XYZ file of N, CA and C in Angstrom:
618
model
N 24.172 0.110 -20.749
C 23.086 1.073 -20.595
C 21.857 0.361 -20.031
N 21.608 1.043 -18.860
C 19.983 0.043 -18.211
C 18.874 0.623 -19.067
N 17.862 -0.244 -18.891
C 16.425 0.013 -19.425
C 15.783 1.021 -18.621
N 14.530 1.725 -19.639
C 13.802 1.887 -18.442
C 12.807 1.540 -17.545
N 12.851 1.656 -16.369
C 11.729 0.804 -15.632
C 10.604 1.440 -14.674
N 9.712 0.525 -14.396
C 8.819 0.933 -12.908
C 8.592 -0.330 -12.483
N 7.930 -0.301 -11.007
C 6.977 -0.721 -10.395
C 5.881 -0.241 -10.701
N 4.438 -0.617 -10.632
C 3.774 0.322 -10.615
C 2.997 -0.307 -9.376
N 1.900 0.749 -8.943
C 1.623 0.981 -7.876
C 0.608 -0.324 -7.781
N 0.522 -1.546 -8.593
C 0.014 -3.069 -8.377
C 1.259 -3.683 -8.216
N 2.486 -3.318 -8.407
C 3.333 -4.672 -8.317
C 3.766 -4.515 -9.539
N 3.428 -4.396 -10.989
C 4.118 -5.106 -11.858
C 4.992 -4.281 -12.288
N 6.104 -5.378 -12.828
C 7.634 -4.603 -13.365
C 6.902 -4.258 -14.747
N 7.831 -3.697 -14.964
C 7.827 -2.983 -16.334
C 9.120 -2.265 -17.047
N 9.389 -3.058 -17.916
C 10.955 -2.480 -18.483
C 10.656 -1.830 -19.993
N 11.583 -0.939 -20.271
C 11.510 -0.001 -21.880
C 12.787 -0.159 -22.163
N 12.911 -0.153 -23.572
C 13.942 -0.377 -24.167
C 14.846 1.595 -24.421
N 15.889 1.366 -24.306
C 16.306 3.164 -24.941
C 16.587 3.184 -25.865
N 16.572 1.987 -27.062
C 17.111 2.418 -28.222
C 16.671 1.624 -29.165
N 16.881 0.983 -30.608
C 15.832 0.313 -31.654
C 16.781 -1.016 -30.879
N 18.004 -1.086 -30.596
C 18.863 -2.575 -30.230
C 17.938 -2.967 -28.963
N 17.806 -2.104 -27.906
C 17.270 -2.884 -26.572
C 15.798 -2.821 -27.011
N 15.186 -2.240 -27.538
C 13.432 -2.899 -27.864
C 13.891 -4.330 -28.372
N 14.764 -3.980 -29.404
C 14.488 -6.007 -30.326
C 14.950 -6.990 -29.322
N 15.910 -6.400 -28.607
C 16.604 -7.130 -27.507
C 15.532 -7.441 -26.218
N 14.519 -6.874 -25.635
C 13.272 -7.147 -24.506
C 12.706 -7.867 -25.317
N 12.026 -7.497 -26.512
C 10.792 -8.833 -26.735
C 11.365 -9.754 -27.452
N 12.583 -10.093 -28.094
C 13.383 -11.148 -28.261
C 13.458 -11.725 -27.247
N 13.944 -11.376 -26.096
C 14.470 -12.455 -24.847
C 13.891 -12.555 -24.040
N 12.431 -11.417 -23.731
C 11.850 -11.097 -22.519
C 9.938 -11.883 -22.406
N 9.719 -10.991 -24.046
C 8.176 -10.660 -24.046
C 7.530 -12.343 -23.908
N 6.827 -12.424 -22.921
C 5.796 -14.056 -23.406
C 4.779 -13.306 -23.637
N 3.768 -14.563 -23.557
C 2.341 -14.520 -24.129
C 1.249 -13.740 -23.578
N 1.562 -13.819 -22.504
C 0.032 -13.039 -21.339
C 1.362 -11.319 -20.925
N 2.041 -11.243 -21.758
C 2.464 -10.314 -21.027
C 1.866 -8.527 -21.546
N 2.331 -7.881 -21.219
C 1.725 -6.254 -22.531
C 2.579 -5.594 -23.246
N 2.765 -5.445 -24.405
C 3.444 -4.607 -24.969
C 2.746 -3.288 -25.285
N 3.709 -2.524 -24.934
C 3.149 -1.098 -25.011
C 4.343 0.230 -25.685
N 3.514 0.757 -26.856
C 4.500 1.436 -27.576
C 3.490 3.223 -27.724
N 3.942 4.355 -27.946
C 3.654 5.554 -28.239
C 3.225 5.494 -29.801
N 2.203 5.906 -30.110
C 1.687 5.945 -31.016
C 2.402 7.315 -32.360
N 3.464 6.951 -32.541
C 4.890 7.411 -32.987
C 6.086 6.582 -33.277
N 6.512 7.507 -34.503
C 8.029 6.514 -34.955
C 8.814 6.771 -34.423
N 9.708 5.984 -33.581
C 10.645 6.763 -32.672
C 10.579 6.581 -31.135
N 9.993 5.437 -30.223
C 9.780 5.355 -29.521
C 10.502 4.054 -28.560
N 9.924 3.944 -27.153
C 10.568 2.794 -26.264
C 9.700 1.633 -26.314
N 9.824 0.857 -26.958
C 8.881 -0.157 -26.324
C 8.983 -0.583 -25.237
N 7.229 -0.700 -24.075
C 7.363 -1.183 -23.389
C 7.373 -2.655 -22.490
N 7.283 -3.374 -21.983
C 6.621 -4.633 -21.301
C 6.249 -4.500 -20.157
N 5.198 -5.005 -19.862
C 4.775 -5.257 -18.491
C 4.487 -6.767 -17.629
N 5.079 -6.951 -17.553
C 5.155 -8.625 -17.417
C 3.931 -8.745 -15.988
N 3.674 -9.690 -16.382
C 2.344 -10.407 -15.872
C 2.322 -11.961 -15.296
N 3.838 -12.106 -14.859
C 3.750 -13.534 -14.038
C 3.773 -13.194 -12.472
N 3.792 -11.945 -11.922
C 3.720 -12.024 -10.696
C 2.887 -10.530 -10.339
N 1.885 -10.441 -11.181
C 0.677 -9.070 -10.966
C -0.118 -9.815 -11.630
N -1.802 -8.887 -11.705
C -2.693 -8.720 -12.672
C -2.917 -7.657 -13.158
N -2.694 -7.441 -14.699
C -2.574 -5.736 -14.870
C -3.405 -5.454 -14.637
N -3.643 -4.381 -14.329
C -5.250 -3.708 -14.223
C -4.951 -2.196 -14.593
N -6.063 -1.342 -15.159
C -6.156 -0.286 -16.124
C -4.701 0.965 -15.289
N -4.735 0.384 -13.915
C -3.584 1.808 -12.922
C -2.813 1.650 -13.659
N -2.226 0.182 -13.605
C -0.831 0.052 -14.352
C -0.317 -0.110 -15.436
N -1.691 -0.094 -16.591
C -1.277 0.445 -17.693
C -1.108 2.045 -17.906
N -1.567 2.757 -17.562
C -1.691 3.867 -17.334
C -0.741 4.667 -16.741
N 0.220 3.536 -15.484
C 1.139 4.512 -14.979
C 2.763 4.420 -16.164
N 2.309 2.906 -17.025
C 3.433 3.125 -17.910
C 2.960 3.662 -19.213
N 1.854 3.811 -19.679
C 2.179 5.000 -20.901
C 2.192 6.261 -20.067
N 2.565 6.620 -19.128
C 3.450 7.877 -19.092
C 4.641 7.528 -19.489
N 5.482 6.432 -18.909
C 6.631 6.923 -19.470
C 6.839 6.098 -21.039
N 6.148 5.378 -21.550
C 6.002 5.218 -23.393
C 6.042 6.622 -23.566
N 4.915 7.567 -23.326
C 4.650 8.573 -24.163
C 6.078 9.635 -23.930
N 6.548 9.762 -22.588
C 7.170 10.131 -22.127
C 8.801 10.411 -22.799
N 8.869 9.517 -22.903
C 10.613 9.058 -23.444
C 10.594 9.062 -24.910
N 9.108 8.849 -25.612
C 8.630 8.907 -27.227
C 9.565 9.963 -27.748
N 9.579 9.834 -29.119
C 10.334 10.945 -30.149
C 9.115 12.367 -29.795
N 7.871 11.882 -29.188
C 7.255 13.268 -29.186
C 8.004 14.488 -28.442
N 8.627 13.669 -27.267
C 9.302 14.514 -26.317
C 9.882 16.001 -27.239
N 10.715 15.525 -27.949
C 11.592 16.287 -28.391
C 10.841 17.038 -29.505
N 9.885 17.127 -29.781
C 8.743 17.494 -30.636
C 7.985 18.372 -29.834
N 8.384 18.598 -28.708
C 7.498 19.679 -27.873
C 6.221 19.297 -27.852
N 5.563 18.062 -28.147
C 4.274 18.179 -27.908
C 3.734 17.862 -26.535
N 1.931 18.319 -26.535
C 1.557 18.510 -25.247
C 1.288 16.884 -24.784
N 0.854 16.087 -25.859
C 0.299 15.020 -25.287
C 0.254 13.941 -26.560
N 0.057 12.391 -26.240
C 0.433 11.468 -27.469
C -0.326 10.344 -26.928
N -1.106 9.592 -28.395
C -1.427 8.030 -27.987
C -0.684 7.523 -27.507
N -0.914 6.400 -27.113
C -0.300 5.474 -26.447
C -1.147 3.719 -26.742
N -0.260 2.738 -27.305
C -0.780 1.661 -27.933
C -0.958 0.344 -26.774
N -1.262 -0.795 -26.857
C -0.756 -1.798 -26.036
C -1.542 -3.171 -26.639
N -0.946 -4.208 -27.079
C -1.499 -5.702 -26.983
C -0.764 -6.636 -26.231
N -1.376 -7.162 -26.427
C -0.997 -8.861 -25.753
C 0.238 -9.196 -26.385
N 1.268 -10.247 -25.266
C 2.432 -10.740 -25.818
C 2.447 -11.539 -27.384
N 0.979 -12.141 -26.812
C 0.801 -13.246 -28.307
C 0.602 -12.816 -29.442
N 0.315 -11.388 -29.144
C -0.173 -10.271 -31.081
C 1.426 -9.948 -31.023
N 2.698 -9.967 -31.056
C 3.893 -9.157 -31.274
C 4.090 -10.497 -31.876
N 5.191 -10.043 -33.533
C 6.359 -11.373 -34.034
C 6.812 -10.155 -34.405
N 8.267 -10.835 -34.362
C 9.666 -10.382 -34.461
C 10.385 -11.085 -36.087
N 9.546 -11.391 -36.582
C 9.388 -11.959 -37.702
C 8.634 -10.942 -39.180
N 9.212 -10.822 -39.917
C 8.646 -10.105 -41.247
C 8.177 -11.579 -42.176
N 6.627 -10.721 -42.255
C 5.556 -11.519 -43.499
C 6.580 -11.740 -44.669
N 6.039 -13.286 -45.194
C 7.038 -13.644 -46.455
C 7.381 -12.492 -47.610
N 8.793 -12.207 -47.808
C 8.615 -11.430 -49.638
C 9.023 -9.979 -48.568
N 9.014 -9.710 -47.041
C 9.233 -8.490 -46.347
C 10.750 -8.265 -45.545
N 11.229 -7.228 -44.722
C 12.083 -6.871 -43.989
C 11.457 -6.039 -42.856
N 12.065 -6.340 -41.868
C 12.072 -5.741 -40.684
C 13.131 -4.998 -40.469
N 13.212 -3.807 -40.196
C 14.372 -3.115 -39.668
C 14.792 -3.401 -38.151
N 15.903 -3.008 -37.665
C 16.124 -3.688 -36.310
C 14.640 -2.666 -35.763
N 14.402 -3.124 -34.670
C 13.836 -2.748 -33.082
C 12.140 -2.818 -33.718
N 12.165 -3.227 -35.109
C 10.544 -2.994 -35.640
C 9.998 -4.544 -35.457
N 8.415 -4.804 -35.351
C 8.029 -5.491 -34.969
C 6.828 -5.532 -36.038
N 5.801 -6.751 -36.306
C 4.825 -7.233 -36.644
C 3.818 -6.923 -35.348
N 2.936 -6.683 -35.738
C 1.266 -6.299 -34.557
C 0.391 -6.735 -35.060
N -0.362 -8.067 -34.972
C -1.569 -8.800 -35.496
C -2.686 -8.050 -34.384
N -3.901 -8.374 -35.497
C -5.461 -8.238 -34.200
C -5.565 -6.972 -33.970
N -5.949 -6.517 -32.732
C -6.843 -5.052 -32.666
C -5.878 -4.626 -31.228
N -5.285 -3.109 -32.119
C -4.364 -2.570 -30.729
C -5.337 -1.430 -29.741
N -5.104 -1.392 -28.533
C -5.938 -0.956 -27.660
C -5.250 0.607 -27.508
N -5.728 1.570 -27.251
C -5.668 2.932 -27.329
C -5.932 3.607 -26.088
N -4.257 4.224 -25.140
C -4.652 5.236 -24.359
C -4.651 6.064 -24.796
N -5.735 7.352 -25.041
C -5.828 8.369 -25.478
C -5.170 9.513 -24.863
N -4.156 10.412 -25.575
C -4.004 11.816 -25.184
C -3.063 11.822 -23.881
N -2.172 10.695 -23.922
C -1.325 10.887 -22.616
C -0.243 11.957 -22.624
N -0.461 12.361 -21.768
C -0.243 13.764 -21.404
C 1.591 13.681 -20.841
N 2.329 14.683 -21.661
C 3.836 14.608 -21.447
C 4.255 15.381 -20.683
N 3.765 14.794 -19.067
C 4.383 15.387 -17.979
C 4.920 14.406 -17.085
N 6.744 14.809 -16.646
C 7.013 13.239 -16.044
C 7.618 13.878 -14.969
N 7.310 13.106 -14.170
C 7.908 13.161 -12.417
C 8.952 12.258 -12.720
N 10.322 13.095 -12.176
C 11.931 12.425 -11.539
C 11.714 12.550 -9.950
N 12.131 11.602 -9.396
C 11.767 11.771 -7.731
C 13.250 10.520 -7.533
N 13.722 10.753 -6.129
C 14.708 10.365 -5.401
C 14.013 9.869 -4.232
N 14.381 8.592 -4.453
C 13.411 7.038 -2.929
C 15.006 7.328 -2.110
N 14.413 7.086 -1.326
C 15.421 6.888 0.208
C 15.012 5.125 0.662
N 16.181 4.693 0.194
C 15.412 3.042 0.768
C 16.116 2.654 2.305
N 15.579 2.274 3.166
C 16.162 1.846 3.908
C 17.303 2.981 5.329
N 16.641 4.321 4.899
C 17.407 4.831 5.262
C 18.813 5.050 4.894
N 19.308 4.718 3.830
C 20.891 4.454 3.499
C 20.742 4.799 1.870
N 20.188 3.629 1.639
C 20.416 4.090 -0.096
C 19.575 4.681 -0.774
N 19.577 5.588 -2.051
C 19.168 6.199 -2.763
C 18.460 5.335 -4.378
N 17.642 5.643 -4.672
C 17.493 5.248 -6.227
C 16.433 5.890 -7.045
N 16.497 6.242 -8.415
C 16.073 7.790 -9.437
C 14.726 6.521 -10.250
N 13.334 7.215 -9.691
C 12.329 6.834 -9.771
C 11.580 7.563 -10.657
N 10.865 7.573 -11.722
C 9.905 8.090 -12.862
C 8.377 7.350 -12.679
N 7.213 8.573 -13.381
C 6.606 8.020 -13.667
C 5.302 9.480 -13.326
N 3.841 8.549 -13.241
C 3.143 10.643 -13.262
C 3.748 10.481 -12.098
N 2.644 11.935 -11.686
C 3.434 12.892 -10.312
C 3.230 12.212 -8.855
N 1.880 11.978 -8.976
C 0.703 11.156 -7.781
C 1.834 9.568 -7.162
N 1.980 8.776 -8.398
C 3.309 7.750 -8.237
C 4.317 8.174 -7.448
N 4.602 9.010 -8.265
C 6.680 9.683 -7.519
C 6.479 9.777 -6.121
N 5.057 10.978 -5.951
C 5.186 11.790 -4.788
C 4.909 10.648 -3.019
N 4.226 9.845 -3.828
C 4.072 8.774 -2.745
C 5.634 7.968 -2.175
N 6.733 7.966 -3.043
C 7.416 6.909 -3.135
C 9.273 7.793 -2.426
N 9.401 8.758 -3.374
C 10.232 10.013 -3.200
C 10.326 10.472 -2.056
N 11.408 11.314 -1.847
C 11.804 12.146 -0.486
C 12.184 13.590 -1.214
N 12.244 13.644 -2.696
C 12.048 15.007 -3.550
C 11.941 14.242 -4.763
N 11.108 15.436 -5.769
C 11.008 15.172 -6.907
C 10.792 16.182 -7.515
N 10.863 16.390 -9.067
C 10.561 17.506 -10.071
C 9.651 17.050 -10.932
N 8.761 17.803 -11.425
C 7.784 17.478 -12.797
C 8.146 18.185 -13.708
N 8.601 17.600 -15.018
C 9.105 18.250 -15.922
C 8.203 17.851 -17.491
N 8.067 19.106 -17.674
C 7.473 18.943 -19.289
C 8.676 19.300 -20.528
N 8.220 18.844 -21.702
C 9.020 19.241 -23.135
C 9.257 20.910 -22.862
N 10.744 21.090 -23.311
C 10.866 22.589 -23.411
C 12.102 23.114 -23.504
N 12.883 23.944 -23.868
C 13.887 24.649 -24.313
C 15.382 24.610 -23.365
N 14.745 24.345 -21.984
C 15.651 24.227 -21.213
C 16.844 23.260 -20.977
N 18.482 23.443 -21.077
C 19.121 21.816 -21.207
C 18.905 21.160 -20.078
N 19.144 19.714 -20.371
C 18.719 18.848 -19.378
C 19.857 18.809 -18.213
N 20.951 19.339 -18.314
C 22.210 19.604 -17.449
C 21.830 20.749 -16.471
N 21.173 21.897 -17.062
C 20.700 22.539 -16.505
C 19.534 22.929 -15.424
N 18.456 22.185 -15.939
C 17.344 21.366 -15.139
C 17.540 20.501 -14.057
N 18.824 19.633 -14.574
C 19.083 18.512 -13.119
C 19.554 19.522 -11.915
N 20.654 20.418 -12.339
C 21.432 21.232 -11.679
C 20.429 21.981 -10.174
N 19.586 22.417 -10.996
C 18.326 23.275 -10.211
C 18.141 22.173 -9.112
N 17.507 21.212 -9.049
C 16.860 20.377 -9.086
C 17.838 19.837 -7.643
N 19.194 19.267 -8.291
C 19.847 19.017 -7.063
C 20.179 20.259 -6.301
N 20.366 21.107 -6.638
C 20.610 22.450 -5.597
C 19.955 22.228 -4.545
N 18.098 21.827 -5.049
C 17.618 22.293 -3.650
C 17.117 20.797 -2.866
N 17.477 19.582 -3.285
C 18.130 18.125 -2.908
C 19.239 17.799 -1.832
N 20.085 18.707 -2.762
C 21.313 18.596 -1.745
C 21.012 19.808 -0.272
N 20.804 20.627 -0.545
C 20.542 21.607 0.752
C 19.721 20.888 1.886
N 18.405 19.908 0.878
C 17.310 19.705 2.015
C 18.105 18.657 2.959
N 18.761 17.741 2.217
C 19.338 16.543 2.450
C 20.716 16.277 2.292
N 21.502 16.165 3.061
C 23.035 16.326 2.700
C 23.657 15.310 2.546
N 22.914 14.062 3.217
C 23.284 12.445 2.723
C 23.006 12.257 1.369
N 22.729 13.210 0.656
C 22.501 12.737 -1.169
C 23.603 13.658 -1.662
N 24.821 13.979 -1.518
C 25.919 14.574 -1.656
C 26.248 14.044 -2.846
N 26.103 12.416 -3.051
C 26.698 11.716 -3.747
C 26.336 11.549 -4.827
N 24.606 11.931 -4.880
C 24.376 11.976 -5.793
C 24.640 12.897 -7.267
N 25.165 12.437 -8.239
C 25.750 13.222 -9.265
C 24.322 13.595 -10.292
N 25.147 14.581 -11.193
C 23.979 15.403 -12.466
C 23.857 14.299 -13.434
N 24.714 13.098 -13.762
C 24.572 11.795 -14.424
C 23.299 11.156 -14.066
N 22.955 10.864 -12.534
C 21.884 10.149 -12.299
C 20.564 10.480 -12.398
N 20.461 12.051 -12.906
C 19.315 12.800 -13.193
C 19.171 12.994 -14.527
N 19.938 13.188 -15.265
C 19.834 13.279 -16.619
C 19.731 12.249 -17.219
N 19.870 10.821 -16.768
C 20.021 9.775 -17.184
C 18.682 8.960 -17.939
N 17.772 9.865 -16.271
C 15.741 9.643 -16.781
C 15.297 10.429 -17.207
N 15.611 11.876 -17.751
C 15.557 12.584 -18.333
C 15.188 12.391 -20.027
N 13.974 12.828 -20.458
C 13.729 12.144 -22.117
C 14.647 13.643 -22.779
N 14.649 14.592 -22.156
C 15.452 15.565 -23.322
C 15.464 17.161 -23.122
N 15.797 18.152 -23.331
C 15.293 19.374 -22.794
C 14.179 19.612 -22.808
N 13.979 20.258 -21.281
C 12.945 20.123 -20.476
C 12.123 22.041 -20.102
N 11.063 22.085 -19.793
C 10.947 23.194 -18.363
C 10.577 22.341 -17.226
N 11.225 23.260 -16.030
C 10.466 22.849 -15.001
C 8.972 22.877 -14.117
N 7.813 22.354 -14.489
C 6.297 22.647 -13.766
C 6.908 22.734 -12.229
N 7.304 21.946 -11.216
C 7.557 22.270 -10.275
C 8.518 21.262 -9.483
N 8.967 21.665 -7.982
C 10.103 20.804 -7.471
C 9.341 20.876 -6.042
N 9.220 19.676 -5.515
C 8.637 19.662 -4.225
C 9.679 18.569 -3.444
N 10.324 18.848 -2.232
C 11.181 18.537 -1.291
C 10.161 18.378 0.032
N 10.340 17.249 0.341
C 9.228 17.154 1.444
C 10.345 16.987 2.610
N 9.758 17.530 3.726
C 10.284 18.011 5.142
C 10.056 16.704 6.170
């Protein structure tokens, strides 16, 4: 199972864990010192990283990944409109429980003072990159991101609708615009998908 990821629009990677095994598993093997950890201010969430050996974060690119922290969060499925969003330094995370304690898997220790995006808002752009003319690959993140990067995309909020159903739409009018994405299957859409969805809108650019 892959992580989830971005670029963001400085350069830096950024990977999330999908489950309590791949969080303990990124900042076990991944997180250093100058890097960011970033989690939804909720039980139930992806932790994120943003690694910082080949960017300088700066406020865009924290910002373009608590969308998808908040995004992929247990809020999803909670229908809510919008959720904190946390972040410190590599050097405030241990993977270690205080003497006389337990850690459950994917839980972590947070020393010092955690920094607060307020009220991030649970609306996520799925968009389809055309690289190279040839290949395809399923891009997240807000809308402004996708729409720059994409050759179609959907914005989808929390909502009643299944996520089989949503992709379905979605490639209908994918495959019509574009017939070299034939190949693409309802697996590769549901895959970035945090959970049943509605659709805000689908824009196919010409």
């Amino acid at each position: 199972m892959s992580y989830h990821w971005i670029v963001t629009s400085n350069g830096c990677l950024a990977i999330g864990g999908r489950n309590a095994e791949q969080n303990e598993k990124i900042v076990r093997r991944y997180l250093k010192e100058n890097d960011i950890f970033m989690h939804a201010d909720i039980h139930g969430a992806p932790v994120f990283i943003i690694f910082s050996d080949k960017c300088t974060i700066k406020d865009l690119d924290l910002n373009e990944v608590a969308v998808l922290a908040a995004s992929y969060s247990k809020a999803w499925k909670l229908g809510l409109a919008s959720i904190d969003v946390f972040w410190v330094n590599g050097n405030q995370v241990s993977t270690a429980a205080p003497p006389g304690q337990y850690l459950p898997k994917g839980s972590f220790m947070i020393y010092g003072k955690k920094n607060y995006i307020k009220n991030v808002k649970l609306e996520l752009a799925i968009g389809i990159e055309i690289i190279d003319n040839k290949f395809f690959r399923i891009i997240t993140g807000p809308e402004y991101y996708v729409n720059k990067r994409a050759f179609a995309y959907m914005v989808i909020a929390p909502g009643d609708d299944d996520v089989n159903e949503v992709a379905k739409k979605f490639l209908l009018k994918v495959k019509k615009a574009e017939p070299r994405l034939s190949r693409l299957s309802l697996e590769d859409i549901t895959a970035r998908m945090p959970g049943n969805s509605r659709i805000i809108k689908i824009h196919v650019k010409k």
